[in-house]
mmCIF file of N, CA and C in Angstrom:
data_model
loop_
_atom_site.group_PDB
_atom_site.id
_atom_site.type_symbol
_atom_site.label_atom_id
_atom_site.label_comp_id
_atom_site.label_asym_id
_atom_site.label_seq_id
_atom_site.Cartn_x
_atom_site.Cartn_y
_atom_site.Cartn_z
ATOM 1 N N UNK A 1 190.188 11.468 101.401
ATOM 2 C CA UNK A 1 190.865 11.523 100.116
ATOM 3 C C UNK A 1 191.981 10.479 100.036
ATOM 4 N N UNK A 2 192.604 10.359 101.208
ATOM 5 C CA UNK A 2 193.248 8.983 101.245
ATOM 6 C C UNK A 2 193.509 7.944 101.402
ATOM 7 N N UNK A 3 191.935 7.902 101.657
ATOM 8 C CA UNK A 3 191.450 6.291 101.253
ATOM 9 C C UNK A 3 191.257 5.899 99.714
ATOM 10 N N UNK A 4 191.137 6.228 99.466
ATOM 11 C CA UNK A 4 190.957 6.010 97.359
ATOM 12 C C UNK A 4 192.479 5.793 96.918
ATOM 13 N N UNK A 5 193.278 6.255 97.971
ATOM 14 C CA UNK A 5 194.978 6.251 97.470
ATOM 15 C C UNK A 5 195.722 5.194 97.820
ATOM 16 N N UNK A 6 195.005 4.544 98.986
ATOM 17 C CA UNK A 6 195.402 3.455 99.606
ATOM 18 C C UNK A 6 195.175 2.465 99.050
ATOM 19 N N UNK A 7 193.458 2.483 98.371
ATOM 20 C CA UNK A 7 192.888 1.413 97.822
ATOM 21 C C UNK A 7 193.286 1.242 96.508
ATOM 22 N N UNK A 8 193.862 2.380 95.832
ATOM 23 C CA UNK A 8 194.496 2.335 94.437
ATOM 24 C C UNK A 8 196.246 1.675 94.370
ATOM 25 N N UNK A 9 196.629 2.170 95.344
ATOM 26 C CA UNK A 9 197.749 1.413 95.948
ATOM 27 C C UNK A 9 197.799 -0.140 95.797
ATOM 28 N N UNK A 10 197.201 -0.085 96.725
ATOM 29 C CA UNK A 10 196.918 -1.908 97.249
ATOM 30 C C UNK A 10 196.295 -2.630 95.608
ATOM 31 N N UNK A 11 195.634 -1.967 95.066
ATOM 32 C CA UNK A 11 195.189 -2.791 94.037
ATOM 33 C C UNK A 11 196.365 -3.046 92.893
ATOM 34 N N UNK A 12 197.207 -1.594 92.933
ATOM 35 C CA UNK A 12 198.492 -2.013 92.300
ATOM 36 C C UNK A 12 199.100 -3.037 92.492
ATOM 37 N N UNK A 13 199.759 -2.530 93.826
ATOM 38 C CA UNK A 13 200.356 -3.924 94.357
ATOM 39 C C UNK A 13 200.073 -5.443 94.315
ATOM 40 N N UNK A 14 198.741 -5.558 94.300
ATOM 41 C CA UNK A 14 198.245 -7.001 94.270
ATOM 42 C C UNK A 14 198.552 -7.681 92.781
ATOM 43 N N UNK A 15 199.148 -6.800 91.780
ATOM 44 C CA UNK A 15 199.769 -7.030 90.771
ATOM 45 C C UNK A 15 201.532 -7.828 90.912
ATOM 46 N N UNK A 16 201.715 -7.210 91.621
ATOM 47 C CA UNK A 16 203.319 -6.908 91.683
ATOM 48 C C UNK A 16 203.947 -8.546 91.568
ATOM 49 N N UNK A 17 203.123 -9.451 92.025
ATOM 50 C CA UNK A 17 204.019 -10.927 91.822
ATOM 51 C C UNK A 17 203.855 -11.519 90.283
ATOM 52 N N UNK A 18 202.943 -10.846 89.471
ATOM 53 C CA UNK A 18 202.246 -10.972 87.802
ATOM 54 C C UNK A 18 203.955 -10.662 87.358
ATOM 55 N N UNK A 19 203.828 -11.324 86.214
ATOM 56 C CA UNK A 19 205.017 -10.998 84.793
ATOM 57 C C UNK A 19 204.617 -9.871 84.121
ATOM 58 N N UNK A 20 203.448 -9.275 84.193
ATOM 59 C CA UNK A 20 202.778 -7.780 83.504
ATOM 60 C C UNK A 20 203.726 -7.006 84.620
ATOM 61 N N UNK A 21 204.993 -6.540 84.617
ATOM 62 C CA UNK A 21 205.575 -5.085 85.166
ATOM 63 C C UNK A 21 205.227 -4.144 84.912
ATOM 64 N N UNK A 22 205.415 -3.692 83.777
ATOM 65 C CA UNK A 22 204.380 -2.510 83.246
ATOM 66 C C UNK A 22 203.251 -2.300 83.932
ATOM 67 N N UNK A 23 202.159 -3.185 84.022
ATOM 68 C CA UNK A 23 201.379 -2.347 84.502
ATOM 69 C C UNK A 23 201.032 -2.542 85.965
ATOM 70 N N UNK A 24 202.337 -2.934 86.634
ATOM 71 C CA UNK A 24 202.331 -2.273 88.302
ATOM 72 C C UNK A 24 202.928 -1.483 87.948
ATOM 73 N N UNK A 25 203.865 -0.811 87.089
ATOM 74 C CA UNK A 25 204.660 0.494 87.396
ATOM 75 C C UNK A 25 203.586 1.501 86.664
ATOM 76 N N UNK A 26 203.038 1.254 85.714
ATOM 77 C CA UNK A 26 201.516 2.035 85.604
ATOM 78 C C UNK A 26 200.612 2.192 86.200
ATOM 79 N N UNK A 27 199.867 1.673 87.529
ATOM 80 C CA UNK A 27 199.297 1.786 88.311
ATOM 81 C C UNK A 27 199.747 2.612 89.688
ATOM 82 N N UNK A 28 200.866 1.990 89.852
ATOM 83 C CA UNK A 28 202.105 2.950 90.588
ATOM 84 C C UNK A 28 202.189 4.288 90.454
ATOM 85 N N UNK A 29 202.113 4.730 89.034
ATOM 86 C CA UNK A 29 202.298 5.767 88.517
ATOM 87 C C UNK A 29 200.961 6.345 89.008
ATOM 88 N N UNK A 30 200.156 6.183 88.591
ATOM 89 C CA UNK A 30 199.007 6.679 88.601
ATOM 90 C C UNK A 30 198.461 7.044 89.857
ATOM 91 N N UNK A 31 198.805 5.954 91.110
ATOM 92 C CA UNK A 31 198.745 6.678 92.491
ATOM 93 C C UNK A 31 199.413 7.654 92.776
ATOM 94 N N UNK A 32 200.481 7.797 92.340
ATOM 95 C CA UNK A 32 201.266 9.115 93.003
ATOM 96 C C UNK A 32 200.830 9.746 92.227
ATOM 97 N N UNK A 33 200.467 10.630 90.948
ATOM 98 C CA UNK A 33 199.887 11.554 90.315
ATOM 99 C C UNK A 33 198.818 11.792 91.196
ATOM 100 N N UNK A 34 197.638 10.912 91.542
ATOM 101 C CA UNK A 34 196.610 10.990 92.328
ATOM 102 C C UNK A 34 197.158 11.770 93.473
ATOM 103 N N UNK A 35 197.954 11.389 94.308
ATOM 104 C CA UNK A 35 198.509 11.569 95.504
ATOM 105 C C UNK A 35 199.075 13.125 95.424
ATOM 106 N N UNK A 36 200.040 13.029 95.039
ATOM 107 C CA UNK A 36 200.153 14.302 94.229
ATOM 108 C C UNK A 36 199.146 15.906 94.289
ATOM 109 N N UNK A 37 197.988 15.362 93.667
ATOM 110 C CA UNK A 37 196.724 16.587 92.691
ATOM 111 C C UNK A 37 196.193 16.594 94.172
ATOM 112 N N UNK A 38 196.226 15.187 94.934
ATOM 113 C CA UNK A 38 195.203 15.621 96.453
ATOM 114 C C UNK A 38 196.300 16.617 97.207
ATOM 115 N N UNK A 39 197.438 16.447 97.077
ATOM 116 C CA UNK A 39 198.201 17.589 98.659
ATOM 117 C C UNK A 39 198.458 18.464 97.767
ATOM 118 N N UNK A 40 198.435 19.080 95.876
ATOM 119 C CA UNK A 40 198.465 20.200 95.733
ATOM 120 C C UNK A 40 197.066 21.067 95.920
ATOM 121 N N UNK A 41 196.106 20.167 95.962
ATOM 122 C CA UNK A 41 194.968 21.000 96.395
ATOM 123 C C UNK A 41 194.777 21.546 97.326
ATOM 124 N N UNK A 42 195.751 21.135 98.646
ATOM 125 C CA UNK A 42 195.315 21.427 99.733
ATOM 126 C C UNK A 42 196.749 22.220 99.961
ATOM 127 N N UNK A 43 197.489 22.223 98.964
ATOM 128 C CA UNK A 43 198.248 23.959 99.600
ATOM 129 C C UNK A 43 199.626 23.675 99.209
ATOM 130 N N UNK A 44 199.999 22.299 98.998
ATOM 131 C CA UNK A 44 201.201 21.597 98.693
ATOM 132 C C UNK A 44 201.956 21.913 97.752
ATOM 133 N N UNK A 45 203.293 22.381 97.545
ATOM 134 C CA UNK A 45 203.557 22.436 96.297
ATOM 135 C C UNK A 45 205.205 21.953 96.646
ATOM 136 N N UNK A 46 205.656 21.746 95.728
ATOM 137 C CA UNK A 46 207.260 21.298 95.185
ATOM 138 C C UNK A 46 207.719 22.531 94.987
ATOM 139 N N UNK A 47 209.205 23.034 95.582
ATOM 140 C CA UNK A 47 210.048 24.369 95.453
ATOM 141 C C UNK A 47 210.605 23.908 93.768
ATOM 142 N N UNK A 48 210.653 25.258 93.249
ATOM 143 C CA UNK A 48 210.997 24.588 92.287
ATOM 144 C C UNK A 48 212.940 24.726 92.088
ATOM 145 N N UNK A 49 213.580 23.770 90.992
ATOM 146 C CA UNK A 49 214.800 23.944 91.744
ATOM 147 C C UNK A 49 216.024 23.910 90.282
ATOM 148 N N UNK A 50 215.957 22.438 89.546
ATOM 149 C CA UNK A 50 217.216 23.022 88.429
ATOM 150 C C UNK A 50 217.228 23.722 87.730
ATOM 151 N N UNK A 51 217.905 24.634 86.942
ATOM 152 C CA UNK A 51 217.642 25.568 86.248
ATOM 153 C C UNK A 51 217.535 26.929 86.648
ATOM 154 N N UNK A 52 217.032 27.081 88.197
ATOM 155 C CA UNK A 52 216.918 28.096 88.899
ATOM 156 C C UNK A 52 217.719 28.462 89.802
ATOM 157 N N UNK A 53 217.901 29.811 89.714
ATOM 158 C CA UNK A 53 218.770 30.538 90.746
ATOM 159 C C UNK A 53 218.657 30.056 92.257
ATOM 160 N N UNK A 54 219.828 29.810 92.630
ATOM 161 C CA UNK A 54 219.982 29.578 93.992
ATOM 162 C C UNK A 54 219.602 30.612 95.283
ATOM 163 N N UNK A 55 218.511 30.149 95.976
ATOM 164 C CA UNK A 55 218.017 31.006 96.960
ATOM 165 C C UNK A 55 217.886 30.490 98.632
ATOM 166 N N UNK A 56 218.619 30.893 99.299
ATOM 167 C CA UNK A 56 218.979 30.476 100.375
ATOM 168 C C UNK A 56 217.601 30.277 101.444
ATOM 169 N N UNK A 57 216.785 31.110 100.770
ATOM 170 C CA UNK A 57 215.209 30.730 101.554
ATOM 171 C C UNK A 57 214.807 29.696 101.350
ATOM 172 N N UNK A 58 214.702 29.300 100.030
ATOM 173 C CA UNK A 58 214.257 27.615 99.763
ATOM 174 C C UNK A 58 215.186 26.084 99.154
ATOM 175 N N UNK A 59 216.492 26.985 99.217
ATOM 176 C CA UNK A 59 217.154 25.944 98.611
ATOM 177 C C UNK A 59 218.272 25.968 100.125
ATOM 178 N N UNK A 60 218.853 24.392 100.048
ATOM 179 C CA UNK A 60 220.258 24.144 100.849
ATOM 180 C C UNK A 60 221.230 23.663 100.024
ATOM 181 N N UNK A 61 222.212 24.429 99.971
ATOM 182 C CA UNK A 61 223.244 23.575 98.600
ATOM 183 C C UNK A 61 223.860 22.555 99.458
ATOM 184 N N UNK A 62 224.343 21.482 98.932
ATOM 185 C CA UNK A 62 224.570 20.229 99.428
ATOM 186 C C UNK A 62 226.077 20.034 98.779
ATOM 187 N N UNK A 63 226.186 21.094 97.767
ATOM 188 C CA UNK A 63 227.272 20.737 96.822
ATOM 189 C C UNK A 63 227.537 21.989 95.850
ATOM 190 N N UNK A 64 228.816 22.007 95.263
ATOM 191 C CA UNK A 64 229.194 23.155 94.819
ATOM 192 C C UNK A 64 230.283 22.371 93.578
ATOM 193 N N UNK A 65 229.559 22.230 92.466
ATOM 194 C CA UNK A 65 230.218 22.027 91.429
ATOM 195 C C UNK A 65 230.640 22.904 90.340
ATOM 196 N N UNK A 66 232.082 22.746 89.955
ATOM 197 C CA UNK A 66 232.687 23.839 88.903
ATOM 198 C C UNK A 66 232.007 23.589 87.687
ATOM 199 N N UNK A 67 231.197 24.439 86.749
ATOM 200 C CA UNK A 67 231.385 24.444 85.528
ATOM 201 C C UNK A 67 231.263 25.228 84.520
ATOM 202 N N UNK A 68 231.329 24.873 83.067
ATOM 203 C CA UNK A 68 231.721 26.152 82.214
ATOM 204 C C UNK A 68 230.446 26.550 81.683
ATOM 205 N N UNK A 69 229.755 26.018 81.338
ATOM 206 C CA UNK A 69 228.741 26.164 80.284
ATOM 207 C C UNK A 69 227.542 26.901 81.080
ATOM 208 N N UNK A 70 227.368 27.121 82.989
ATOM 209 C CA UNK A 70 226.118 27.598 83.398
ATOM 210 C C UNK A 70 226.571 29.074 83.980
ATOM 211 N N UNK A 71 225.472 29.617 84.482
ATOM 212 C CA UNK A 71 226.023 30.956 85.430
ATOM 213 C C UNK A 71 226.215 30.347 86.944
ATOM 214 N N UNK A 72 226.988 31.328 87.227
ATOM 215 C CA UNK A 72 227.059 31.047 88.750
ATOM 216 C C UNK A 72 225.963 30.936 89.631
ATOM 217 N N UNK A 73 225.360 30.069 90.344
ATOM 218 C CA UNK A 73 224.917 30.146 91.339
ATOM 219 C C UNK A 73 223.479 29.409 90.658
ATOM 220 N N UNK A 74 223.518 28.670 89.864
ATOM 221 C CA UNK A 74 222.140 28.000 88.774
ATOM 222 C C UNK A 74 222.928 26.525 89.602
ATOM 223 N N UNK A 75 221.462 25.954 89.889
ATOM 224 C CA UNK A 75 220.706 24.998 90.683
ATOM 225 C C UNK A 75 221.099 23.641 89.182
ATOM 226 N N UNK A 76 222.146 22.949 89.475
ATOM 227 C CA UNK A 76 222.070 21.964 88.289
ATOM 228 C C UNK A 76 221.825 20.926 88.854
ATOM 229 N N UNK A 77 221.407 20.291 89.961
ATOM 230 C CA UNK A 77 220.714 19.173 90.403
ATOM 231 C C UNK A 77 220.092 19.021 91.465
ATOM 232 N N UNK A 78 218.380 18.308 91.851
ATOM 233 C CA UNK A 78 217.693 18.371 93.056
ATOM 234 C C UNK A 78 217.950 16.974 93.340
ATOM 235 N N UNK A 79 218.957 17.355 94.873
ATOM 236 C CA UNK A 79 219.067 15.843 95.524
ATOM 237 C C UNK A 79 218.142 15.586 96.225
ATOM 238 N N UNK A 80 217.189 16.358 96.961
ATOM 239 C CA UNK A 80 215.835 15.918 97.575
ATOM 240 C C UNK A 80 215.137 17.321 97.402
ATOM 241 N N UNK A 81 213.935 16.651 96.711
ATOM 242 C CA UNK A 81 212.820 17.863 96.751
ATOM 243 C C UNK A 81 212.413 18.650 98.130
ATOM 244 N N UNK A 82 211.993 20.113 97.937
ATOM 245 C CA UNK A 82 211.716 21.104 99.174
ATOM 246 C C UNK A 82 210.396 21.146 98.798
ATOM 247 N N UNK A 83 209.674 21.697 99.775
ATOM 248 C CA UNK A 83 208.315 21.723 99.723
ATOM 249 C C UNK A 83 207.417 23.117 100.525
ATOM 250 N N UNK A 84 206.489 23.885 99.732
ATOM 251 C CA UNK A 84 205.718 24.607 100.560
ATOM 252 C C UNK A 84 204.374 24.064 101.017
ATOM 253 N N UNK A 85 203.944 25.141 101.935
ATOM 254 C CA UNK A 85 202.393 24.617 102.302
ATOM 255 C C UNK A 85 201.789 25.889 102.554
ATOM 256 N N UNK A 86 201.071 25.995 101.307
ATOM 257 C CA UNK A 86 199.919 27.336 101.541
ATOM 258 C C UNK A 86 201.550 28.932 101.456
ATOM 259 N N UNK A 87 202.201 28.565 101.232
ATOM 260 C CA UNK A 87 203.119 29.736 101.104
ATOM 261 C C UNK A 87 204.142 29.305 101.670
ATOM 262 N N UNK A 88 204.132 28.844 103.068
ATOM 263 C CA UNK A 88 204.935 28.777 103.987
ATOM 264 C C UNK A 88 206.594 27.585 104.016
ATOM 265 N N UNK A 89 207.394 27.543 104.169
ATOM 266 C CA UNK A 89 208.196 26.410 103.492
ATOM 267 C C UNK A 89 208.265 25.747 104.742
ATOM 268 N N UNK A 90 208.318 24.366 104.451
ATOM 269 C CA UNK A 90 208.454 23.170 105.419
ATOM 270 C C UNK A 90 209.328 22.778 104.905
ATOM 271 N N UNK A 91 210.105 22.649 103.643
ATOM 272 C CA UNK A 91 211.472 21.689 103.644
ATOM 273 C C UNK A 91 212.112 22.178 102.546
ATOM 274 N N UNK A 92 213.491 22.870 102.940
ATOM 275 C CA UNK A 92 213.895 23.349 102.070
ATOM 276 C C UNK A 92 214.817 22.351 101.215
ATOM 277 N N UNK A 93 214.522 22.612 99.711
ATOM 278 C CA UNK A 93 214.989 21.445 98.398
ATOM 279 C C UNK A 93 216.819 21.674 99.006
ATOM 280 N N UNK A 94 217.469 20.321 98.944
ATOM 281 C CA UNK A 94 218.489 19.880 98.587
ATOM 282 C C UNK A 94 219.265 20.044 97.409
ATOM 283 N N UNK A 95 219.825 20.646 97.417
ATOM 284 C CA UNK A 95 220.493 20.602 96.006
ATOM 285 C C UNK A 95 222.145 21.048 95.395
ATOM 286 N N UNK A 96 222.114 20.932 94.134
ATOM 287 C CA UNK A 96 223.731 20.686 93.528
ATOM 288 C C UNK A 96 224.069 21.824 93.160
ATOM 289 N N UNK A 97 224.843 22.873 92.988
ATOM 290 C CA UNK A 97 224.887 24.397 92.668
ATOM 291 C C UNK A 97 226.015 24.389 91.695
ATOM 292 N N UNK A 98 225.915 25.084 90.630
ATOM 293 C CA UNK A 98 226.792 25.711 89.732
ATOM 294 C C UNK A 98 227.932 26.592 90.747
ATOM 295 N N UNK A 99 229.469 26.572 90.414
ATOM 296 C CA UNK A 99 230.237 27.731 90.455
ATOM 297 C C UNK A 99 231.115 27.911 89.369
ATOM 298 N N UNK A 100 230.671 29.013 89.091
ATOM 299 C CA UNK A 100 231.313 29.237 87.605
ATOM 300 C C UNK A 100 232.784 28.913 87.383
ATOM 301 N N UNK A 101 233.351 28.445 86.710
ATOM 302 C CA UNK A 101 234.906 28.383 86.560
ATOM 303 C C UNK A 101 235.073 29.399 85.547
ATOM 304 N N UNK A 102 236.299 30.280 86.438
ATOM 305 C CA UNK A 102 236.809 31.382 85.264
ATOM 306 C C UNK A 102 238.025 30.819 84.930
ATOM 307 N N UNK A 103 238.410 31.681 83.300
ATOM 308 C CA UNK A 103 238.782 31.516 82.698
ATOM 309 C C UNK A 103 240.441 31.377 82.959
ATOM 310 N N UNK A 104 241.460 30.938 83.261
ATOM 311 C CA UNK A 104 242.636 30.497 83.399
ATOM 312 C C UNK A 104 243.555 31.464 82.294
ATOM 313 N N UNK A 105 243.740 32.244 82.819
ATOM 314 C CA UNK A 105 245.214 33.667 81.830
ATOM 315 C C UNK A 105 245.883 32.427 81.434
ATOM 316 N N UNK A 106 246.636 32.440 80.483
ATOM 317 C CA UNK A 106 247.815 31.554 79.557
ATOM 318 C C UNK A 106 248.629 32.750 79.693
ATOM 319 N N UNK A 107 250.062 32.637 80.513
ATOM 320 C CA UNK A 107 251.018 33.443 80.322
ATOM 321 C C UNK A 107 252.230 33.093 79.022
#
């Protein structure tokens, strides 16, 4: 399966010294989608991460930023994707964590 990825690769690339950019970064594109659909078939998947509650099984916070507008403990940025295989986690996602800032009494 990853020979077709290599060879789709390389054929990109053999673009890459052309004034057409676009379509090495379209061909580009198109291998990793490929690349991609082959290791989710075989069990692969991406943890999923902004937006979502912070979970110490698949996430590592890297960072702990104050702010107003999220709930506590919501995932507002993936600095490196985590990954399962078939269930199991091999790399837990990197990421930026909400801490809520409360509200400051005015005496």
């Amino acid at each position: 399966q990853f020979i077709s990825i290599a060879d789709n690769l390389e054929r990109s690339l053999s673009h890459a010294g052309s004034d057409n950019v676009d379509s090495v970064v379209k061909g580009v594109k198109m291998v990793s989608k490929e690349m991609a659909d082959i290791l989710k078939k075989n069990g692969l998947e991406k943890v999923k991460t902004v937006g979502e509650k912070f979970d110490p099984h698949v996430h590592e916070a890297m960072m702990q930023v104050e702010c107003k507008d999220k709930e506590d403990g919501i995932i507002i940025e993936e600095i490196a994707a985590g990954y399962t295989l078939n269930g199991r986690l091999l790399r837990a996602a990197a990421v930026k964590v909400c801490k809520k800032v409360e509200k400051e009494d005015k005496e």
